[in-house]
XYZ file of C-alpha atoms in Angstrom:
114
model
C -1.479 10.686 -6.514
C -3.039 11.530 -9.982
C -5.531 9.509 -11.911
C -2.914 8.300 -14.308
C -0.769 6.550 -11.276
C -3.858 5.228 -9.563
C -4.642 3.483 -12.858
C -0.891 1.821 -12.940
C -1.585 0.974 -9.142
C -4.757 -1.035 -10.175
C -2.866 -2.631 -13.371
C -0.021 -3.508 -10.994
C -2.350 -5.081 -9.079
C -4.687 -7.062 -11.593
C -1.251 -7.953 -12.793
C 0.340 -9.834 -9.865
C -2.946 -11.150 -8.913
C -3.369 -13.389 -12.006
C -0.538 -15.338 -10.517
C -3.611 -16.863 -8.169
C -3.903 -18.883 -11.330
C -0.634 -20.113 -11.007
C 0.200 -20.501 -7.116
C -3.064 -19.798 -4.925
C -1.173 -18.550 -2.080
C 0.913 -16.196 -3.769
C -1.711 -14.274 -5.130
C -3.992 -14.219 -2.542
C -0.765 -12.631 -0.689
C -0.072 -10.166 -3.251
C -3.974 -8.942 -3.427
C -3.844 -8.648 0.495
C -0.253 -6.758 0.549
C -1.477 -4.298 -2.278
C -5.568 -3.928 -0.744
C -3.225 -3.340 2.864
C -0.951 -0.776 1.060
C -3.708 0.994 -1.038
C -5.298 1.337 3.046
C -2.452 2.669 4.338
C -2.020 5.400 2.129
C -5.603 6.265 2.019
C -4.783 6.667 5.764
C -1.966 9.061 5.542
C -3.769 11.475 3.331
C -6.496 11.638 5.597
C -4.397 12.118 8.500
C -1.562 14.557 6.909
C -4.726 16.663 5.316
C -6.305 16.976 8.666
C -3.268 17.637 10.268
C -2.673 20.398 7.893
C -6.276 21.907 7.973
C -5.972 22.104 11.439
C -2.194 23.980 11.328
C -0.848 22.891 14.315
C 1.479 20.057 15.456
C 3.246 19.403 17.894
C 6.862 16.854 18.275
C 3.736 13.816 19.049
C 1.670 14.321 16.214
C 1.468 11.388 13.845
C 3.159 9.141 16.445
C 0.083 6.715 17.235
C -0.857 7.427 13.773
C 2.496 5.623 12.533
C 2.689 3.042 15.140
C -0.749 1.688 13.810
C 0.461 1.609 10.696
C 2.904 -0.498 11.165
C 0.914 -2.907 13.394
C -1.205 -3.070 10.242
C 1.927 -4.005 8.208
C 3.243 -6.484 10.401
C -0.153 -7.979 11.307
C -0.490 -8.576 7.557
C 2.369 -10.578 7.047
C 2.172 -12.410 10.551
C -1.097 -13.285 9.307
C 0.845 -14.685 6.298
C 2.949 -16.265 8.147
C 0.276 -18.208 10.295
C -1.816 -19.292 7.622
C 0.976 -20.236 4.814
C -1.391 -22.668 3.236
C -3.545 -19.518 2.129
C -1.396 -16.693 2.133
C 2.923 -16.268 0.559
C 4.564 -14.027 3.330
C 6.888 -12.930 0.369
C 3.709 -11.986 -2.088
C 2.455 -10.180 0.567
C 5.843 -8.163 1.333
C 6.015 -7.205 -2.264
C 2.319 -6.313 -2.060
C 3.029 -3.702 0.502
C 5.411 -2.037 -1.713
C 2.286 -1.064 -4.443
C 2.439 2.445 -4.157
C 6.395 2.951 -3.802
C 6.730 0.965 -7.125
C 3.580 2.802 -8.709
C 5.697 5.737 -8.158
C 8.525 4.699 -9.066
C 6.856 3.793 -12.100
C 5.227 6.833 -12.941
C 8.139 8.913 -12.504
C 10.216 7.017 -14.689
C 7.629 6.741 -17.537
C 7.815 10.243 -18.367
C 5.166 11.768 -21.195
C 6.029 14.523 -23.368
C 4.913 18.278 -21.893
C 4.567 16.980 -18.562
């Protein structure tokens, strides 16, 4: 991701996080979806970029890689789940889906000679 999308990622976040003002659990769930999401795709890069410094795979490569990932997502929102007071399950679902809608975003909003 460019410096332009990493910037929309952090003013997605600030965004839904001001809704802590509003309902504390909901954005205490967003911040931990998004800080979770912004993790895991620090992770990938570092994985994908070693596995392609190292140019070879095999069928197994990435396999633990993507089952802790997921562990990571679901232990985020069980972790939502079991504290509900602090944490919105639902906040913290959306949350996970920063970067896909930073994309999303960035692709749409298209600038002239790009």
């Amino acid at each position: 991701m460019n410096r332009r999308t990493w910037i929309t990622a952090l003013v997605l976040t600030a965004i839904g996080s001001l809704s802590f003002f509003i309902y504390r659990p909901a954005g205490l769930g967003y911040l931990l979806g998004c800080l979770t999401a912004i993790l895991l795709y620090k992770r990938n890069e570092w994985f994908w970029t070693g596995v392609l410094d190292q140019r070879s795979a095999t069928q197994w490569t990435g396999f633990l890689h993507f089952i802790v990932n997921y562990l990571m997502m679901g232990g985020v929102l069980v972790l939502s789940a079991l504290y509900s007071q602090y944490l919105n399950i639902f906040a913290c679902a959306i949350g996970l889906f920063l970067i896909k809608i930073t994309v999303t975003i960035d692709v749409l909003i298209h600038r002239e000679g790009e």
